[in-house]
Coordinates of C-alpha atoms in Angstrom, one line a residue:
Chain A
X1 CA 77.9 106.8 96.0
X2 CA 80.6 104.4 96.8
X3 CA 83.9 105.6 95.3
X4 CA 85.7 102.4 96.3
X5 CA 86.8 99.8 93.9
X6 CA 87.6 96.1 94.3
X7 CA 91.2 95.1 93.9
X8 CA 93.5 92.2 95.0
X9 CA 96.3 93.0 97.5
X10 CA 98.8 92.3 94.7
X11 CA 97.2 94.8 92.3
X12 CA 96.7 97.4 95.0
X13 CA 100.4 97.4 95.9
X14 CA 101.3 97.8 92.2
X15 CA 98.9 100.7 91.7
X16 CA 100.2 102.4 94.9
X17 CA 103.8 102.1 93.6
X18 CA 102.8 103.8 90.4
X19 CA 101.0 106.5 92.2
X20 CA 103.8 107.0 94.7
X21 CA 106.1 107.8 91.8
X22 CA 108.0 104.5 91.4
X23 CA 110.3 105.2 88.4
X24 CA 111.8 101.7 88.1
X25 CA 110.6 98.2 88.7
X26 CA 112.5 95.0 88.1
X27 CA 111.2 91.6 89.1
X28 CA 111.0 87.9 88.3
X29 CA 107.7 86.0 88.4
X30 CA 106.8 83.8 91.4
X31 CA 103.4 82.7 92.9
X32 CA 101.6 84.0 94.9
X33 CA 102.7 87.5 93.8
X34 CA 102.6 87.0 90.0
X35 CA 99.6 89.4 89.6
X36 CA 101.8 92.2 91.0
X37 CA 104.6 91.7 88.5
X38 CA 102.0 91.4 85.7
X39 CA 100.3 94.6 86.9
X40 CA 103.6 96.5 86.9
X41 CA 104.3 95.1 83.4
X42 CA 101.0 96.7 82.2
X43 CA 101.0 99.9 84.2
X44 CA 104.6 101.1 84.3
X45 CA 104.9 101.6 80.5
X46 CA 101.5 103.4 80.5
X47 CA 103.1 106.0 82.7
X48 CA 106.4 106.2 80.8
X49 CA 108.2 104.4 83.6
X50 CA 110.5 101.5 83.4
X51 CA 109.5 97.8 83.9
X52 CA 112.0 95.0 83.4
X53 CA 111.3 91.3 83.8
X54 CA 114.8 90.4 84.8
X55 CA 116.4 87.0 83.9
X56 CA 116.7 86.2 87.6
X57 CA 116.0 87.5 91.1
X58 CA 119.7 88.3 91.5
X59 CA 119.6 90.4 88.4
X60 CA 116.4 92.2 89.5
X61 CA 117.8 93.3 92.8
X62 CA 121.1 94.3 91.2
X63 CA 119.3 96.5 88.7
X64 CA 117.5 98.1 91.6
X65 CA 120.9 99.0 93.1
X66 CA 121.9 100.8 89.9
X67 CA 118.7 102.6 89.4
X68 CA 118.5 103.7 93.1
X69 CA 122.1 105.0 92.9
X70 CA 121.0 107.3 90.2
X71 CA 118.4 108.8 92.6
X72 CA 115.3 107.1 91.2
X73 CA 112.4 105.6 93.2
X74 CA 112.8 101.8 92.8
X75 CA 110.8 98.7 93.7
X76 CA 111.1 94.9 93.3
X77 CA 108.6 92.3 94.5
X78 CA 108.8 88.5 95.0
X79 CA 107.8 85.7 97.3
X80 CA 109.8 83.8 99.9
X81 CA 112.3 81.7 97.8
X82 CA 112.8 84.6 95.5
X83 CA 113.5 87.0 98.4
X84 CA 116.1 84.5 99.7
X85 CA 117.9 84.9 96.4
X86 CA 117.8 88.7 96.7
X87 CA 119.5 88.8 100.1
X88 CA 122.9 89.5 98.8
X89 CA 121.6 92.6 97.0
X90 CA 119.6 93.7 100.0
X91 CA 122.7 93.7 102.1
X92 CA 124.6 95.7 99.4
X93 CA 121.7 98.2 99.3
X94 CA 121.9 98.6 103.1
X95 CA 125.7 98.9 102.8
X96 CA 125.5 101.5 100.1
X97 CA 122.7 103.4 101.9
X98 CA 120.4 103.1 98.9
X99 CA 116.6 103.4 99.3
X100 CA 114.5 100.7 97.7
X101 CA 111.1 99.2 98.3
X102 CA 111.1 95.4 98.4
X103 CA 107.8 93.5 98.7
X104 CA 107.7 89.9 100.0
X105 CA 104.3 88.2 99.5
X106 CA 105.3 85.2 101.7
X107 CA 104.6 81.6 100.9
X108 CA 105.4 78.3 102.7
X109 CA 108.9 77.2 103.3
X110 CA 111.7 76.2 103.9
X111 CA 113.2 75.5 100.5
X112 CA 110.9 75.7 97.5
X113 CA 108.1 75.0 100.0
X114 CA 104.6 75.6 98.5
X115 CA 102.5 78.5 97.4
X116 CA 100.1 78.8 100.3
X117 CA 100.1 81.8 102.6
X118 CA 102.8 81.8 105.4
X119 CA 104.6 84.2 107.8
X120 CA 107.7 82.2 108.2
X121 CA 110.1 84.9 106.8
X122 CA 109.8 87.2 109.8
X123 CA 113.3 86.3 111.0
X124 CA 114.7 86.9 107.6
X125 CA 113.0 90.3 107.2
X126 CA 113.5 91.7 110.6
X127 CA 116.9 90.2 111.8
X128 CA 118.8 90.9 108.6
X129 CA 118.5 88.2 105.9
X130 CA 121.8 89.0 104.3
X131 CA 125.3 89.4 105.8
X132 CA 126.4 92.4 107.9
X133 CA 125.0 94.5 110.8
X134 CA 122.0 96.1 109.1
X135 CA 118.3 96.5 109.3
X136 CA 115.5 97.1 106.8
X137 CA 112.4 98.8 107.9
X138 CA 109.7 96.2 107.7
X139 CA 106.0 97.1 107.3
X140 CA 103.2 94.5 107.6
X141 CA 99.8 95.3 106.1
X142 CA 96.7 93.4 107.1
X143 CA 94.3 94.6 104.5
X144 CA 94.3 95.5 100.8
X145 CA 93.8 99.2 101.8
X146 CA 96.7 99.1 104.2
X147 CA 98.9 97.3 101.6
X148 CA 98.2 100.3 99.3
X149 CA 98.8 102.9 102.0
X150 CA 102.1 101.4 103.3
X151 CA 103.6 101.5 99.8
X152 CA 103.6 105.4 100.0
X153 CA 105.0 105.2 103.6
X154 CA 107.6 102.6 102.6
X155 CA 109.0 104.8 99.8
X156 CA 109.1 107.8 102.1
X157 CA 110.9 106.0 104.9
X158 CA 113.3 104.4 102.5
X159 CA 114.2 107.9 101.1
X160 CA 114.3 109.5 104.6
X161 CA 116.6 107.0 106.2
X162 CA 118.4 105.8 103.0
X163 CA 117.8 102.1 103.5
X164 CA 115.8 99.3 101.9
X165 CA 112.3 99.0 103.2
X166 CA 110.4 95.7 103.1
X167 CA 106.6 95.3 102.8
X168 CA 105.9 91.9 104.4
X169 CA 102.6 90.5 103.2
X170 CA 101.5 86.9 102.5
X171 CA 99.7 84.9 99.9
X172 CA 96.3 85.6 101.6
X173 CA 96.8 89.3 101.4
X174 CA 98.2 89.2 97.8
X175 CA 95.3 87.1 96.5
X176 CA 92.4 88.6 98.5
X177 CA 90.1 91.2 96.9
X178 CA 88.7 94.0 99.0
X179 CA 87.4 97.5 98.7
X180 CA 90.1 100.1 98.1
X181 CA 90.0 103.9 98.1
X182 CA 92.6 105.2 95.7
X183 CA 94.5 108.4 96.4
X184 CA 95.9 111.0 94.1
X185 CA 99.3 110.7 92.4
X186 CA 101.9 112.0 94.8
X187 CA 104.6 114.2 93.4
X188 CA 107.8 112.4 92.5
X189 CA 110.8 113.1 94.7
X190 CA 113.2 115.3 92.7
X191 CA 116.8 114.3 92.3
X192 CA 117.6 117.5 94.1
X193 CA 116.4 115.9 97.3
X194 CA 119.0 113.2 96.9
X195 CA 122.3 115.1 96.8
X196 CA 124.2 111.8 97.2
X197 CA 122.8 110.4 93.9
X198 CA 124.9 109.8 90.8
X199 CA 123.4 112.3 88.5
X200 CA 126.4 113.4 86.5
X201 CA 129.0 115.5 88.4
X202 CA 129.3 118.5 86.1
X203 CA 129.9 121.6 88.3
X204 CA 130.0 119.6 91.5
X205 CA 132.3 117.1 93.3
X206 CA 131.7 113.5 92.2
X207 CA 129.5 111.4 94.5
X208 CA 130.6 107.9 95.4
X209 CA 128.1 105.1 96.1
X210 CA 129.6 101.9 97.5
X211 CA 129.6 99.4 100.3
X212 CA 133.3 98.7 100.4
X213 CA 135.6 100.2 103.0
X214 CA 139.2 99.0 102.9
X215 CA 141.1 101.7 104.8
X216 CA 141.6 101.1 108.5
X217 CA 138.7 102.0 110.7
X218 CA 136.6 103.1 107.8
X219 CA 134.1 100.3 108.0
X220 CA 133.7 100.6 111.7
X221 CA 133.1 104.3 111.4
X222 CA 130.5 103.6 108.7
X223 CA 128.8 100.9 110.9
X224 CA 128.6 103.3 113.8
X225 CA 126.8 105.8 111.6
X226 CA 124.3 103.1 110.5
X227 CA 123.7 102.0 114.1
X228 CA 123.1 105.6 115.2
X229 CA 120.5 105.8 112.4
X230 CA 118.9 102.5 113.4
X231 CA 118.5 103.7 117.1
X232 CA 116.8 106.9 115.8
X233 CA 114.4 104.8 113.7
X234 CA 113.7 102.5 116.7
X235 CA 112.8 105.7 118.6
X236 CA 110.7 107.4 115.9
X237 CA 109.1 104.8 113.7
X238 CA 107.3 102.2 115.9
X239 CA 103.8 101.7 114.5
X240 CA 101.0 99.5 115.7
X241 CA 97.3 99.2 116.1
X242 CA 95.5 98.0 119.2
X243 CA 92.1 97.4 120.5
X244 CA 90.5 97.0 124.0
X245 CA 93.8 97.4 125.8
X246 CA 92.3 99.4 128.6
X247 CA 90.2 96.6 130.0
X248 CA 92.1 93.4 128.8
X249 CA 93.3 90.5 130.9
X250 CA 94.5 88.7 127.8
X251 CA 96.1 90.4 124.8
X252 CA 96.4 88.7 121.5
X253 CA 99.4 89.7 119.4
X254 CA 99.4 89.1 115.6
X255 CA 100.4 90.8 112.4
X256 CA 99.4 90.9 108.8
X257 CA 96.6 88.6 107.6
X258 CA 96.9 86.6 110.9
X259 CA 95.9 89.7 112.8
X260 CA 92.5 89.6 111.1
X261 CA 91.8 86.1 112.3
X262 CA 93.1 87.1 115.7
X263 CA 90.6 90.1 115.7
X264 CA 87.8 87.6 115.0
X265 CA 89.0 85.6 118.0
X266 CA 89.0 88.7 120.2
X267 CA 85.5 89.5 119.1
X268 CA 84.4 85.9 119.9
X269 CA 86.1 86.1 123.3
X270 CA 84.4 89.4 124.1
X271 CA 81.1 87.9 123.2
X272 CA 81.7 85.2 125.8
X273 CA 82.5 88.0 128.4
X274 CA 86.2 87.5 128.4
X275 CA 88.3 90.7 128.5
X276 CA 90.5 90.2 125.4
X277 CA 92.4 92.8 123.4
X278 CA 94.7 93.0 120.5
X279 CA 98.1 94.4 119.6
X280 CA 98.9 94.4 115.9
X281 CA 102.4 95.5 115.0
X282 CA 102.5 97.4 111.8
X283 CA 106.3 98.0 111.8
X284 CA 107.9 94.6 112.5
X285 CA 111.3 96.4 112.5
X286 CA 111.4 98.6 114.5
X287 CA 109.2 96.3 116.6
X288 CA 106.8 98.3 118.7
X289 CA 108.4 97.5 122.1
X290 CA 107.1 100.7 123.7
X291 CA 103.4 99.7 123.7
X292 CA 104.3 96.5 125.7
X293 CA 106.3 98.6 128.2
X294 CA 103.5 101.1 128.7
X295 CA 100.9 98.4 129.1
X296 CA 103.0 96.4 131.6
X297 CA 103.7 99.5 133.6
X298 CA 99.9 100.1 134.0
X299 CA 98.7 96.5 134.3
X300 CA 100.1 93.9 136.7
X301 CA 97.8 91.0 135.8
X302 CA 97.9 90.5 132.1
X303 CA 98.6 87.6 129.7
X304 CA 99.8 87.7 126.1
X305 CA 98.9 85.2 123.4
X306 CA 100.9 85.3 120.1
X307 CA 99.5 83.7 117.0
X308 CA 101.3 83.4 113.7
X309 CA 101.4 81.5 110.4
X310 CA 104.8 80.2 111.6
X311 CA 106.1 78.2 114.5
X312 CA 106.9 81.3 116.6
X313 CA 109.1 84.0 115.0
X314 CA 107.6 87.3 116.1
X315 CA 107.0 85.4 119.4
X316 CA 110.7 86.0 120.2
X317 CA 110.3 89.8 119.9
X318 CA 107.1 89.7 122.1
X319 CA 109.1 87.7 124.7
X320 CA 111.9 90.3 124.5
X321 CA 109.3 93.1 124.9
X322 CA 107.6 91.4 127.9
X323 CA 110.9 90.4 129.4
X324 CA 109.5 87.9 131.9
X325 CA 106.9 90.4 133.3
X326 CA 103.9 88.4 132.1
X327 CA 103.1 85.0 130.7
X328 CA 103.4 84.7 126.9
X329 CA 101.6 81.8 125.2
X330 CA 101.7 80.9 121.5
X331 CA 99.8 79.1 118.8
X332 CA 101.0 78.8 115.2
X333 CA 100.8 76.7 112.1
X334 CA 103.0 76.8 109.0
X335 CA 103.6 75.2 105.7
X336 CA 100.2 76.3 104.4
X337 CA 98.2 75.7 107.5
X338 CA 96.3 78.8 108.7
X339 CA 95.3 78.9 112.4
X340 CA 91.5 79.1 112.6
X341 CA 89.5 81.2 115.1
X342 CA 88.3 77.9 116.7
X343 CA 91.8 76.7 117.2
X344 CA 92.9 79.9 118.8
X345 CA 89.9 79.9 121.2
X346 CA 90.7 76.3 122.1
X347 CA 94.3 77.1 122.9
X348 CA 93.4 80.1 125.0
Chain B
X1 CA 74.5 90.7 108.9
X2 CA 77.4 88.6 108.0
X3 CA 77.0 86.2 105.0
X4 CA 79.8 83.7 104.4
X5 CA 79.8 82.0 101.0
X6 CA 81.9 79.3 99.3
X7 CA 81.5 78.9 95.5
X8 CA 83.0 75.6 94.2
X9 CA 83.2 73.6 91.0
X10 CA 85.4 72.6 88.1
X11 CA 87.9 75.1 86.7
X12 CA 86.1 76.8 83.8
X13 CA 82.6 76.8 85.3
X14 CA 82.9 80.4 86.2
X15 CA 83.4 79.9 90.0
X16 CA 85.8 82.8 90.5
X17 CA 83.6 85.1 88.4
X18 CA 80.5 84.1 90.4
X19 CA 82.3 85.1 93.6
X20 CA 83.5 88.4 92.0
X21 CA 80.0 89.3 90.8
X22 CA 78.7 88.8 94.3
X23 CA 81.5 90.9 95.7
X24 CA 81.0 93.7 93.2
X25 CA 77.2 93.7 93.9
X26 CA 77.9 93.8 97.7
X27 CA 80.3 96.8 97.2
X28 CA 77.6 98.6 95.1
X29 CA 75.2 98.2 98.0
X30 CA 77.7 99.8 100.4
X31 CA 78.6 96.6 102.2
X32 CA 81.9 95.3 103.4
X33 CA 83.2 92.5 101.3
X34 CA 86.2 90.1 100.9
X35 CA 87.0 87.6 98.2
X36 CA 89.7 85.0 98.3
X37 CA 90.4 82.4 95.5
X38 CA 91.9 79.0 96.0
X39 CA 95.1 79.5 94.0
X40 CA 96.9 76.3 94.9
X41 CA 97.8 73.5 92.5
X42 CA 94.6 72.0 91.2
X43 CA 93.9 68.8 89.3
X44 CA 92.0 68.7 86.1
X45 CA 88.5 67.6 87.0
X46 CA 89.2 68.6 90.6
X47 CA 87.8 71.5 92.6
X48 CA 88.4 75.2 92.3
X49 CA 86.7 77.5 94.9
X50 CA 86.5 81.0 96.3
X51 CA 85.4 82.3 99.6
X52 CA 83.3 85.5 99.8
X53 CA 82.3 87.3 103.0
X54 CA 79.7 90.1 102.9
X55 CA 78.9 92.1 106.0
X56 CA 77.4 95.3 107.4
X57 CA 80.5 95.7 109.6
X58 CA 84.2 95.7 108.9
X59 CA 85.4 92.1 108.2
X60 CA 88.0 90.8 110.5
X61 CA 88.8 87.2 109.2
X62 CA 88.1 86.8 105.5
X63 CA 88.5 83.1 105.9
X64 CA 85.4 80.9 105.5
X65 CA 85.4 77.6 107.5
X66 CA 81.7 77.1 107.7
X67 CA 79.6 78.9 104.9
X68 CA 76.1 80.2 105.3
X69 CA 75.7 79.5 101.6
X70 CA 77.4 76.9 99.5
X71 CA 77.3 77.0 95.7
X72 CA 78.4 73.6 94.2
X73 CA 78.7 72.9 90.5
X74 CA 80.4 69.4 90.5
X75 CA 80.5 66.2 92.6
X76 CA 84.0 66.6 94.2
X77 CA 82.9 70.0 95.5
X78 CA 79.8 68.7 97.0
X79 CA 81.7 65.8 98.7
X80 CA 84.3 68.2 100.0
X81 CA 82.1 71.0 101.4
X82 CA 78.6 69.6 102.2
X83 CA 79.4 68.8 105.8
X84 CA 80.8 72.3 106.4
X85 CA 77.6 74.3 105.7
X86 CA 76.3 76.0 108.8
X87 CA 73.2 74.6 110.5
X88 CA 70.2 76.1 108.7
X89 CA 72.5 77.2 105.9
X90 CA 71.8 77.0 102.2
X91 CA 73.3 74.7 99.6
X92 CA 72.7 75.6 95.9
X93 CA 73.5 72.3 94.1
X94 CA 74.0 71.9 90.3
X95 CA 71.8 68.7 89.9
X96 CA 73.0 68.3 86.3
X97 CA 76.4 67.1 87.6
X98 CA 75.9 66.4 91.3
X99 CA 73.9 63.6 92.9
X100 CA 73.1 65.0 96.3
X101 CA 72.3 61.7 98.0
X102 CA 72.3 61.9 101.8
X103 CA 72.6 65.6 102.3
X104 CA 73.3 66.9 105.8
X105 CA 69.9 67.0 107.6
X106 CA 70.1 70.5 109.1
X107 CA 70.6 72.5 105.9
X108 CA 68.4 73.6 103.0
X109 CA 69.3 72.1 99.7
X110 CA 68.1 73.8 96.5
X111 CA 68.8 71.3 93.8
X112 CA 68.6 72.9 90.4
X113 CA 70.0 71.8 87.0
X114 CA 72.1 74.9 86.5
X115 CA 74.2 73.5 83.7
X116 CA 71.2 72.1 81.8
X117 CA 69.3 75.4 82.1
X118 CA 72.4 77.3 80.8
X119 CA 72.6 74.9 77.8
X120 CA 68.9 75.6 77.0
X121 CA 69.7 79.3 77.1
X122 CA 72.4 78.7 74.5
X123 CA 75.6 79.1 76.6
X124 CA 76.8 76.5 79.0
X125 CA 79.0 79.1 80.6
X126 CA 76.1 81.0 82.2
X127 CA 75.3 78.2 84.7
X128 CA 77.0 80.3 87.4
X129 CA 74.5 83.1 86.8
X130 CA 71.5 80.8 86.8
X131 CA 72.7 79.7 90.3
X132 CA 73.1 83.4 91.3
X133 CA 69.5 84.0 90.2
X134 CA 68.3 81.2 92.4
X135 CA 70.4 82.5 95.3
X136 CA 68.9 86.0 94.9
X137 CA 65.4 84.4 95.2
X138 CA 66.3 82.3 98.2
X139 CA 68.2 84.9 100.2
X140 CA 67.3 88.4 99.0
X141 CA 70.9 89.6 99.6
X142 CA 71.0 92.1 96.7
X143 CA 68.5 93.4 94.2
X144 CA 68.8 91.7 90.8
X145 CA 69.1 95.3 89.4
X146 CA 72.4 95.7 91.3
X147 CA 73.7 92.6 89.7
X148 CA 72.6 93.8 86.2
X149 CA 74.5 97.0 86.8
X150 CA 77.6 95.0 87.7
X151 CA 77.3 93.1 84.3
X152 CA 77.3 96.4 82.4
X153 CA 80.5 97.5 84.3
X154 CA 82.5 94.3 83.9
X155 CA 81.4 93.0 80.5
X156 CA 84.0 93.6 77.7
X157 CA 83.0 96.5 75.5
X158 CA 81.0 95.6 72.4
X159 CA 79.6 92.4 73.9
X160 CA 76.1 93.5 74.5
X161 CA 74.8 90.0 73.8
X162 CA 76.9 88.7 76.7
X163 CA 75.1 91.0 79.2
X164 CA 71.7 90.0 77.8
X165 CA 72.3 86.2 78.1
X166 CA 73.7 86.6 81.7
X167 CA 70.6 88.7 82.5
X168 CA 68.4 86.0 81.2
X169 CA 70.3 83.4 83.2
X170 CA 69.7 85.4 86.4
X171 CA 66.0 85.6 85.6
X172 CA 65.7 81.9 84.8
X173 CA 67.3 81.0 88.1
X174 CA 65.3 83.5 90.0
X175 CA 62.0 82.3 88.6
X176 CA 62.8 78.6 89.1

């Protein structure tokens, strides 16, 4: 008996958040992630949790800041233009060391763009979309099941390192329906595990949550602390999936929905007798630099081929990882265009 | 086995639902399946479509460029997709609303008045299931029984008549 059910990526991410103990959701509708906000509107009250349709994206992210400061598990979701509006709040969350889960179901840009799938927010997500020296952990699911699973991980990492974590999906993933295996409700994090939270300071010293450091040297000291944490994350949290790396001459690199099309291209190349493999980064920050290093240490003759629904954003991290030790080629489309298997094969 | 399907027609002809019923039936028979709708801006009288992939193996790309099977319910959909059907592929064409003049030579065209048959059954909205019945006959992808089970699961409670007429629609299409 098949215990799996069919769900869209948007709905699966919503159900995962509910089951991962999300206490508070605030959002503002935008295509192609409307079903996610709608799903939370239905599900959160059923579980006695809080759902707010905010008056704007700015309000939604600011509400998250307040709810997170009180030690609650919080989430907001949007799509590209809406995520741009949230950047001020994301920077403030990073500055105040507040955990939060932010989902971006990317659509075409720049500007209001269109509602087609896209991956052109990679720079914004991984290089710090707001002001200041900060990073968000960025997770990139490539299936409905993985979208579901990464919500649990995203909340955990956000709490562990006290920073905003982003799930970077795209319109294809959000709209696509696939089989999904649901997991049990995980226990909610108790406020006791967040000793920094603002929970009422009876019988203890008051906690302060802020991102403002006026006294001399204070901000530099704080930044050093953040940087130390980021280096630790870079060491411990690199995640990726790969296939056929042991006998590959050419390695395709792609993430999210695009990695599925790249996987079809790898299968087609293998059928033709070409030794092709795939690296699919799951964490975009920290970028999985180590796998490239390990591979290049073992293999002298190898080529990389990056493909994205953008004009080459992750490409820059792959070039950094390869650092001139091997050729790196690229094919991408954007603004609603999705590279096809045929196009990829032609370019290779 | 990998079957790539595009269902296309006017908004309101049950295109998305047709794809979903196929997806649910595939899941019930323990196959891998993906379903993607066209969710872009659409024009009244234009085309809505969904892409379904059914496979024995895990599905890498869920995108369908060249379908094995094309369901078309209106003229714009036929004009848009007919040339994309794979060689030896199948096109199920709603002849009530589509004139399939000059079809591509290397595909099989099953031209059936889905809409007209649905109207005779008493509900124009089951044209999609008449087409599914014809498909089950042509391709033997799932047992009709599996599809009937899907109906019982997804029909709103207290709407037994709805299950019955959809069942009849499948049978009409199958026996055509």
